[in-house]
Amino acid sequence: MASLPVSAWPTDLDTLAQPPRPRLVAVEASAPAIAAPARLSALEWSIVALAERDTIASLREPGRIVAALENLFGVHRPNKLANSRLEVLRRVAVFVWRQGWKVPKSELEAFLAEGFTLDQYELIQASIAERAAPTRRRGRGR
């Protein structure tokens, strides 16, 4: 095996390859981005409140026979909302009012596809859970 004598190493530090010096780059100091709290508009909150009266059956499309029977007996079905974003909100709110956290994945995906966020979904869940909780009577146990 061949080796170089120790004297073959350069003794002058200037002849050694110098690594490039790090370059300082000014970074603008800014406050960390704080996520805005989840909010719904007054119109959106009114849709959530109106969904309290609707049932899960209001979300299904009736068949021809059922539609004919409803017309014959005068059964009124809640109309879909003309705005698709608000209709998706209504559908999610109906599921939350009736089933709590058991919202179908497809409905949640549609909710997110319309531009809503998971924070808004959790806000709706928390608000409905607070309103649906049994109220405590004051003055009980006197």
PDB file of N, CA and C in Angstrom, residues 4-18:
ATOM      1  N   LEU A   4       1.806   8.711   1.280  1.00  0.00           N
ATOM      2  CA  LEU A   4       2.641   9.893   1.092  1.00  0.00           C
ATOM      3  C   LEU A   4       3.373  10.195   2.377  1.00  0.00           C
ATOM      4  N   PRO A   5       4.573  10.681   2.236  1.00  0.00           N
ATOM      5  CA  PRO A   5       5.276  11.083   3.458  1.00  0.00           C
ATOM      6  C   PRO A   5       4.584  12.290   4.068  1.00  0.00           C
ATOM      7  N   VAL A   6       4.696  12.428   5.368  1.00  0.00           N
ATOM      8  CA  VAL A   6       4.063  13.520   6.094  1.00  0.00           C
ATOM      9  C   VAL A   6       4.537  14.861   5.582  1.00  0.00           C
ATOM     10  N   SER A   7       5.728  14.925   5.111  1.00  0.00           N
ATOM     11  CA  SER A   7       6.256  16.200   4.640  1.00  0.00           C
ATOM     12  C   SER A   7       5.566  16.664   3.371  1.00  0.00           C
ATOM     13  N   ALA A   8       4.753  15.786   2.724  1.00  0.00           N
ATOM     14  CA  ALA A   8       4.072  16.164   1.497  1.00  0.00           C
ATOM     15  C   ALA A   8       2.877  17.083   1.760  1.00  0.00           C
ATOM     16  N   TRP A   9       2.406  17.124   2.985  1.00  0.00           N
ATOM     17  CA  TRP A   9       1.292  17.992   3.320  1.00  0.00           C
ATOM     18  C   TRP A   9       1.758  19.436   3.340  1.00  0.00           C
ATOM     19  N   PRO A  10       0.966  20.308   2.794  1.00  0.00           N
ATOM     20  CA  PRO A  10       1.369  21.716   2.819  1.00  0.00           C
ATOM     21  C   PRO A  10       1.352  22.246   4.253  1.00  0.00           C
ATOM     22  N   THR A  11       2.341  23.006   4.558  1.00  0.00           N
ATOM     23  CA  THR A  11       2.427  23.576   5.899  1.00  0.00           C
ATOM     24  C   THR A  11       1.887  24.992   5.928  1.00  0.00           C
ATOM     25  N   ASP A  12       1.738  25.588   4.798  1.00  0.00           N
ATOM     26  CA  ASP A  12       1.225  26.953   4.729  1.00  0.00           C
ATOM     27  C   ASP A  12      -0.303  26.903   4.650  1.00  0.00           C
ATOM     28  N   LEU A  13      -0.975  27.554   5.580  1.00  0.00           N
ATOM     29  CA  LEU A  13      -2.436  27.527   5.630  1.00  0.00           C
ATOM     30  C   LEU A  13      -3.049  28.263   4.442  1.00  0.00           C
ATOM     31  N   ASP A  14      -2.349  29.188   3.844  1.00  0.00           N
ATOM     32  CA  ASP A  14      -2.896  29.935   2.716  1.00  0.00           C
ATOM     33  C   ASP A  14      -3.074  29.052   1.490  1.00  0.00           C
ATOM     34  N   THR A  15      -2.292  28.002   1.375  1.00  0.00           N
ATOM     35  CA  THR A  15      -2.404  27.137   0.213  1.00  0.00           C
ATOM     36  C   THR A  15      -3.554  26.156   0.332  1.00  0.00           C
ATOM     37  N   LEU A  16      -4.060  25.948   1.542  1.00  0.00           N
ATOM     38  CA  LEU A  16      -5.219  25.069   1.715  1.00  0.00           C
ATOM     39  C   LEU A  16      -6.470  25.755   1.159  1.00  0.00           C
ATOM     40  N   ALA A  17      -7.368  24.959   0.640  1.00  0.00           N
ATOM     41  CA  ALA A  17      -8.612  25.524   0.112  1.00  0.00           C
ATOM     42  C   ALA A  17      -9.452  26.061   1.258  1.00  0.00           C
ATOM     43  N   GLN A  18      -9.783  27.295   1.192  1.00  0.00           N
ATOM     44  CA  GLN A  18     -10.590  27.936   2.226  1.00  0.00           C
ATOM     45  C   GLN A  18     -12.074  27.776   1.875  1.00  0.00           C
TER      46      GLN A  18
END
